[in-house]
mmCIF file of C-alpha atoms in Angstrom:
data_model
loop_
_atom_site.group_PDB
_atom_site.id
_atom_site.type_symbol
_atom_site.label_atom_id
_atom_site.label_comp_id
_atom_site.label_asym_id
_atom_site.label_seq_id
_atom_site.Cartn_x
_atom_site.Cartn_y
_atom_site.Cartn_z
ATOM 1 C CA MET A 159 30.949 16.320 12.222
ATOM 2 C CA SER A 160 27.205 16.538 11.644
ATOM 3 C CA SER A 161 25.452 13.941 9.516
ATOM 4 C CA PRO A 162 23.885 15.036 6.210
ATOM 5 C CA PRO A 163 20.201 15.940 6.324
ATOM 6 C CA ALA A 164 17.815 13.069 5.703
ATOM 7 C CA ARG A 165 16.316 12.920 2.225
ATOM 8 C CA PRO A 166 12.584 13.610 1.918
ATOM 9 C CA VAL A 167 10.559 10.418 1.597
ATOM 10 C CA PRO A 168 7.415 10.629 -0.569
ATOM 11 C CA VAL A 169 4.794 8.079 0.448
ATOM 12 C CA ALA A 170 1.492 6.939 -1.037
ATOM 13 C CA PHE A 171 -0.903 4.837 1.037
ATOM 14 C CA CYS A 172 -3.404 2.827 -1.022
ATOM 15 C CA PRO A 173 -5.649 -0.170 -0.381
ATOM 16 C CA CYS A 174 -5.219 -3.262 -2.513
ATOM 17 C CA PRO A 175 -8.588 -4.792 -3.401
ATOM 18 C CA PRO A 176 -8.512 -6.476 -6.816
ATOM 19 C CA LEU A 177 -11.678 -4.497 -7.547
ATOM 20 C CA LEU A 178 -9.434 -1.495 -8.182
ATOM 21 C CA LEU A 179 -8.782 -2.993 -11.609
ATOM 22 C CA PRO A 180 -11.691 -2.266 -13.973
ATOM 23 C CA GLU A 181 -11.220 -5.706 -15.562
ATOM 24 C CA VAL A 182 -12.006 -7.270 -12.185
ATOM 25 C CA ALA A 183 -14.605 -4.743 -11.009
ATOM 26 C CA ARG A 184 -16.726 -4.905 -14.175
ATOM 27 C CA GLY A 185 -20.255 -4.001 -13.039
ATOM 28 C CA ALA A 186 -18.950 -2.573 -9.751
ATOM 29 C CA ALA A 187 -16.532 -0.182 -11.478
ATOM 30 C CA ALA A 188 -18.797 2.790 -10.729
ATOM 31 C CA ASP A 189 -18.507 1.996 -7.014
ATOM 32 C CA THR A 190 -14.712 2.079 -7.126
ATOM 33 C CA GLY A 191 -14.226 5.103 -9.382
ATOM 34 C CA ALA A 192 -13.628 7.600 -6.575
ATOM 35 C CA LEU A 193 -11.269 5.192 -4.824
ATOM 36 C CA LEU A 194 -9.243 4.602 -7.979
ATOM 37 C CA ALA A 195 -9.046 8.366 -8.612
ATOM 38 C CA ALA A 196 -7.753 8.914 -5.072
ATOM 39 C CA CYS A 197 -5.127 6.189 -5.528
ATOM 40 C CA ALA A 198 -4.037 7.786 -8.812
ATOM 41 C CA ALA A 199 -3.677 11.141 -7.039
ATOM 42 C CA ALA A 200 -1.624 9.614 -4.213
ATOM 43 C CA VAL A 201 0.675 7.781 -6.621
ATOM 44 C CA GLY A 202 0.991 10.927 -8.732
ATOM 45 C CA ALA A 203 2.086 12.907 -5.686
ATOM 46 C CA LEU A 204 4.578 10.157 -4.814
ATOM 47 C CA LEU A 205 6.122 10.281 -8.269
ATOM 48 C CA ALA A 206 6.169 14.084 -8.249
ATOM 49 C CA GLY A 207 8.779 13.686 -5.514
ATOM 50 C CA ARG A 208 11.063 12.248 -8.240
ATOM 51 C CA PRO A 209 12.191 9.129 -6.368
ATOM 52 C CA ALA A 210 15.145 7.189 -7.742
ATOM 53 C CA ALA A 211 13.247 4.012 -6.846
ATOM 54 C CA VAL A 212 9.830 3.093 -5.479
ATOM 55 C CA VAL A 213 9.504 0.407 -2.822
ATOM 56 C CA VAL A 214 6.114 -1.308 -2.791
ATOM 57 C CA VAL A 215 5.285 -2.820 0.597
ATOM 58 C CA GLY A 216 2.169 -4.703 1.586
ATOM 59 C CA PRO A 217 0.582 -7.663 3.357
ATOM 60 C CA GLY A 218 1.453 -11.150 2.245
ATOM 61 C CA ALA A 219 4.928 -10.103 1.141
ATOM 62 C CA ALA A 220 8.145 -11.419 2.655
ATOM 63 C CA GLY A 221 11.713 -10.567 1.814
ATOM 64 C CA ARG A 222 12.688 -8.562 -1.259
ATOM 65 C CA TYR A 223 11.218 -8.653 -4.767
ATOM 66 C CA GLY A 224 12.776 -7.228 -7.890
ATOM 67 C CA PRO A 225 13.327 -7.575 -11.658
ATOM 68 C CA GLY A 226 11.723 -10.651 -13.166
ATOM 69 C CA ASP A 227 9.150 -11.062 -10.395
ATOM 70 C CA GLY A 228 5.456 -10.721 -11.181
ATOM 71 C CA GLY A 229 1.895 -11.421 -10.139
ATOM 72 C CA ASP A 230 -1.399 -12.093 -11.844
ATOM 73 C CA LEU A 231 -5.149 -11.741 -11.391
ATOM 74 C CA ARG A 232 -6.127 -15.146 -12.728
ATOM 75 C CA GLY A 233 -7.620 -16.087 -9.376
ATOM 76 C CA PHE A 234 -10.161 -13.312 -9.955
ATOM 77 C CA GLY A 235 -11.168 -14.396 -13.431
ATOM 78 C CA VAL A 236 -8.848 -12.047 -15.329
ATOM 79 C CA ASP A 237 -5.993 -13.343 -17.477
ATOM 80 C CA LEU A 238 -3.669 -10.476 -16.610
ATOM 81 C CA GLU A 239 -0.029 -10.743 -15.598
ATOM 82 C CA VAL A 240 1.588 -7.779 -13.851
ATOM 83 C CA PRO A 241 5.404 -7.510 -13.738
ATOM 84 C CA LEU A 242 7.066 -5.684 -10.882
ATOM 85 C CA ASP A 243 10.123 -4.422 -12.754
ATOM 86 C CA GLY A 244 10.848 -5.537 -16.291
ATOM 87 C CA ALA A 245 9.566 -8.656 -18.002
ATOM 88 C CA VAL A 246 8.450 -11.551 -15.821
ATOM 89 C CA ARG A 247 10.895 -14.465 -15.845
ATOM 90 C CA PRO A 248 9.787 -18.088 -15.332
ATOM 91 C CA GLU A 249 12.149 -18.386 -12.371
ATOM 92 C CA GLY A 250 10.973 -15.107 -10.830
ATOM 93 C CA ARG A 251 9.152 -14.902 -7.499
ATOM 94 C CA ARG A 252 5.376 -14.579 -7.526
ATOM 95 C CA LEU A 253 4.041 -11.343 -6.094
ATOM 96 C CA PRO A 254 1.315 -11.391 -3.462
ATOM 97 C CA LEU A 255 -1.883 -9.551 -4.354
ATOM 98 C CA SER A 256 -0.858 -6.383 -2.510
ATOM 99 C CA LEU A 257 2.316 -5.938 -4.557
ATOM 100 C CA THR A 258 0.560 -6.966 -7.769
ATOM 101 C CA VAL A 259 -2.012 -4.200 -7.338
ATOM 102 C CA GLY A 260 0.761 -1.773 -6.356
ATOM 103 C CA ALA A 261 2.741 -2.584 -9.510
ATOM 104 C CA TRP A 262 -0.427 -2.089 -11.553
ATOM 105 C CA LEU A 263 -0.954 1.360 -10.008
ATOM 106 C CA LEU A 264 2.618 2.305 -10.960
ATOM 107 C CA ASP A 265 1.957 1.061 -14.497
ATOM 108 C CA CYS A 266 -1.173 3.209 -14.678
ATOM 109 C CA ALA A 267 0.874 6.236 -13.598
ATOM 110 C CA GLY A 268 3.435 5.562 -16.328
ATOM 111 C CA TYR A 269 6.280 5.077 -13.877
ATOM 112 C CA ALA A 270 9.291 3.586 -15.676
ATOM 113 C CA GLY A 271 11.867 3.853 -12.876
ATOM 114 C CA ALA A 272 13.263 1.209 -10.564
ATOM 115 C CA ARG A 273 10.792 -0.772 -8.466
ATOM 116 C CA VAL A 274 11.443 -2.997 -5.484
ATOM 117 C CA GLY A 275 8.955 -5.036 -3.462
ATOM 118 C CA ALA A 276 9.320 -5.651 0.269
ATOM 119 C CA GLY A 277 7.588 -7.415 3.097
ATOM 120 C CA PRO A 278 6.680 -5.211 6.067
ATOM 121 C CA GLU A 279 9.349 -6.808 8.265
ATOM 122 C CA ASP A 280 11.963 -6.246 5.563
ATOM 123 C CA LEU A 281 11.105 -2.657 4.657
ATOM 124 C CA ALA A 282 13.763 -0.862 6.703
ATOM 125 C CA ALA A 283 16.567 -3.111 5.435
ATOM 126 C CA VAL A 284 15.455 -2.800 1.805
ATOM 127 C CA VAL A 285 15.235 1.000 1.996
ATOM 128 C CA ALA A 286 18.662 1.194 3.672
ATOM 129 C CA GLU A 287 20.226 -0.666 0.741
ATOM 130 C CA LEU A 288 18.902 1.687 -1.939
ATOM 131 C CA PRO A 289 20.890 4.744 -3.074
ATOM 132 C CA GLY A 290 19.204 8.026 -3.842
ATOM 133 C CA ARG A 291 15.742 9.189 -2.916
ATOM 134 C CA THR A 292 13.317 6.344 -2.245
ATOM 135 C CA GLY A 293 9.555 6.588 -2.507
ATOM 136 C CA LEU A 294 7.181 4.244 -0.710
ATOM 137 C CA LEU A 295 3.941 2.801 -2.073
ATOM 138 C CA VAL A 296 2.221 1.331 0.971
ATOM 139 C CA MET A 297 -0.542 -1.143 0.166
ATOM 140 C CA GLY A 298 -3.108 -2.383 2.655
ATOM 141 C CA ASP A 299 -6.799 -2.400 3.536
ATOM 142 C CA GLY A 300 -8.484 -1.347 6.726
ATOM 143 C CA SER A 301 -10.835 -3.594 8.683
ATOM 144 C CA ALA A 302 -12.913 -6.121 6.751
ATOM 145 C CA ARG A 303 -15.484 -6.099 9.553
ATOM 146 C CA ARG A 304 -17.188 -2.776 8.826
ATOM 147 C CA GLY A 305 -20.676 -4.109 8.054
ATOM 148 C CA GLU A 306 -23.010 -7.083 8.284
ATOM 149 C CA LYS A 307 -22.183 -8.019 4.676
ATOM 150 C CA ALA A 308 -18.457 -7.510 5.162
ATOM 151 C CA PRO A 309 -16.107 -10.470 4.679
ATOM 152 C CA GLY A 310 -15.656 -10.761 8.446
ATOM 153 C CA PHE A 311 -19.181 -9.633 9.414
ATOM 154 C CA LEU A 312 -19.724 -6.598 11.647
ATOM 155 C CA ASP A 313 -17.544 -5.792 14.628
ATOM 156 C CA PRO A 314 -18.385 -2.553 16.496
ATOM 157 C CA ALA A 315 -14.668 -1.946 17.086
ATOM 158 C CA ALA A 316 -13.872 -1.918 13.368
ATOM 159 C CA ALA A 317 -15.015 1.604 12.493
ATOM 160 C CA PRO A 318 -13.240 3.251 15.471
ATOM 161 C CA PHE A 319 -10.066 1.329 14.632
ATOM 162 C CA ASP A 320 -10.103 2.545 11.029
ATOM 163 C CA ALA A 321 -10.983 6.059 12.204
ATOM 164 C CA ALA A 322 -7.842 6.104 14.345
ATOM 165 C CA VAL A 323 -5.763 5.020 11.345
ATOM 166 C CA ALA A 324 -7.425 7.695 9.199
ATOM 167 C CA ALA A 325 -6.608 10.334 11.815
ATOM 168 C CA ALA A 326 -2.966 9.239 11.913
ATOM 169 C CA LEU A 327 -2.777 9.375 8.124
ATOM 170 C CA ALA A 328 -4.420 12.806 8.015
ATOM 171 C CA GLU A 329 -2.110 14.204 10.688
ATOM 172 C CA GLY A 330 1.105 12.607 9.446
ATOM 173 C CA ASP A 331 1.475 10.849 12.788
ATOM 174 C CA ALA A 332 4.107 8.195 12.080
ATOM 175 C CA GLY A 333 4.309 7.297 15.759
ATOM 176 C CA ALA A 334 0.612 6.446 15.874
ATOM 177 C CA LEU A 335 0.990 4.133 12.886
ATOM 178 C CA ALA A 336 4.000 2.435 14.441
ATOM 179 C CA ALA A 337 2.008 1.908 17.656
ATOM 180 C CA LEU A 338 -0.984 0.182 16.036
ATOM 181 C CA ASP A 339 -1.883 -3.020 17.873
ATOM 182 C CA PRO A 340 -1.057 -5.933 15.535
ATOM 183 C CA ALA A 341 -3.246 -8.363 17.475
ATOM 184 C CA GLU A 342 -6.265 -6.061 17.246
ATOM 185 C CA GLY A 343 -5.532 -5.461 13.586
ATOM 186 C CA GLU A 344 -5.498 -9.205 12.967
ATOM 187 C CA ARG A 345 -8.726 -9.702 14.924
ATOM 188 C CA LEU A 346 -10.441 -6.984 12.899
ATOM 189 C CA LEU A 347 -9.041 -8.319 9.603
ATOM 190 C CA ALA A 348 -7.223 -5.031 8.966
ATOM 191 C CA ALA A 349 -4.653 -6.355 6.510
ATOM 192 C CA GLY A 350 -2.805 -3.048 6.191
ATOM 193 C CA VAL A 351 -1.610 -2.953 9.792
ATOM 194 C CA PRO A 352 1.799 -4.638 9.302
ATOM 195 C CA ALA A 353 2.721 -2.310 6.426
ATOM 196 C CA TRP A 354 1.410 0.763 8.235
ATOM 197 C CA ARG A 355 3.394 -0.132 11.342
ATOM 198 C CA ALA A 356 6.560 -0.636 9.292
ATOM 199 C CA VAL A 357 6.263 2.742 7.581
ATOM 200 C CA GLY A 358 5.430 4.425 10.858
ATOM 201 C CA ALA A 359 8.576 2.986 12.436
ATOM 202 C CA LEU A 360 10.665 3.986 9.412
ATOM 203 C CA LEU A 361 9.515 7.620 9.562
ATOM 204 C CA ALA A 362 9.306 7.961 13.348
ATOM 205 C CA GLY A 363 10.679 11.284 14.535
ATOM 206 C CA ARG A 364 10.352 12.998 11.162
ATOM 207 C CA ASP A 365 8.096 15.894 10.323
ATOM 208 C CA VAL A 366 5.470 14.702 7.851
ATOM 209 C CA ASP A 367 3.394 16.683 5.374
ATOM 210 C CA ALA A 368 0.167 14.703 5.102
ATOM 211 C CA ALA A 369 -3.156 14.621 3.296
ATOM 212 C CA LEU A 370 -5.941 12.057 3.677
ATOM 213 C CA LEU A 371 -7.470 11.632 0.212
ATOM 214 C CA HIS A 372 -10.093 8.932 0.738
ATOM 215 C CA ASP A 373 -11.820 7.189 3.644
ATOM 216 C CA ASP A 374 -14.719 4.867 2.897
ATOM 217 C CA ALA A 375 -15.959 1.297 3.345
ATOM 218 C CA PRO A 376 -18.247 0.600 0.383
ATOM 219 C CA PHE A 377 -18.103 -3.197 0.697
ATOM 220 C CA GLY A 378 -17.710 -3.392 4.458
ATOM 221 C CA VAL A 379 -13.921 -3.051 4.125
ATOM 222 C CA GLY A 380 -12.076 0.127 5.102
ATOM 223 C CA TYR A 381 -10.293 1.751 2.163
ATOM 224 C CA LEU A 382 -7.916 4.557 3.116
ATOM 225 C CA VAL A 383 -5.812 6.629 0.725
ATOM 226 C CA ALA A 384 -3.241 9.196 1.840
ATOM 227 C CA SER A 385 -0.239 11.120 0.611
ATOM 228 C CA TRP A 386 2.781 11.858 2.827
ATOM 229 C CA THR A 387 6.182 13.441 2.536
ATOM 230 C CA GLY A 388 8.544 12.654 5.383
ATOM 231 C CA ARG A 389 11.020 15.519 5.900
#
């Protein structure tokens, strides 16, 4: 007896700098406008796939996050609390920055459905537990060593590394994402590598419709935005 066909998996890849939020960006908001518009387009395409739930995965996360959990931007001078799913409870887990920004992007898109957070190492197990069609919001920056004023200063390997990630995102090459070198990603301060690898492994072997929506490094950090549908 043949197994049922796999459900399509809509995916949005977005970076997670706090500067995405206009309240944080302030005077730099003009520099992040195109990036924010690309993220909105990627999230819109994700939600157009009508997922029953959206799993937000990103660096700094571990385990599973759900109703009552939340994050904030107080460390960046903004008194803003962002719930993941429903009101934040005092006993809820605190979201890392990547999931906080992801939840904010879903708020901006008006998404009122179920939301789950996951660490990269936990992504496959979390997705396997969810019924219905699951969408993925994959948060993570490219190398923070793309210029002399970058957080990690300039490394000549940074731009080629991000270019290879951009090519994989543009081509829908899940295998290439899964094969990213975690040690090189850590050396180049490419925080998105663990999440990208996890999604690549999850979608390995599937046909992927892909579009790269943004590829830039305005502050010496690679910001990549893409939209995928795994078939």
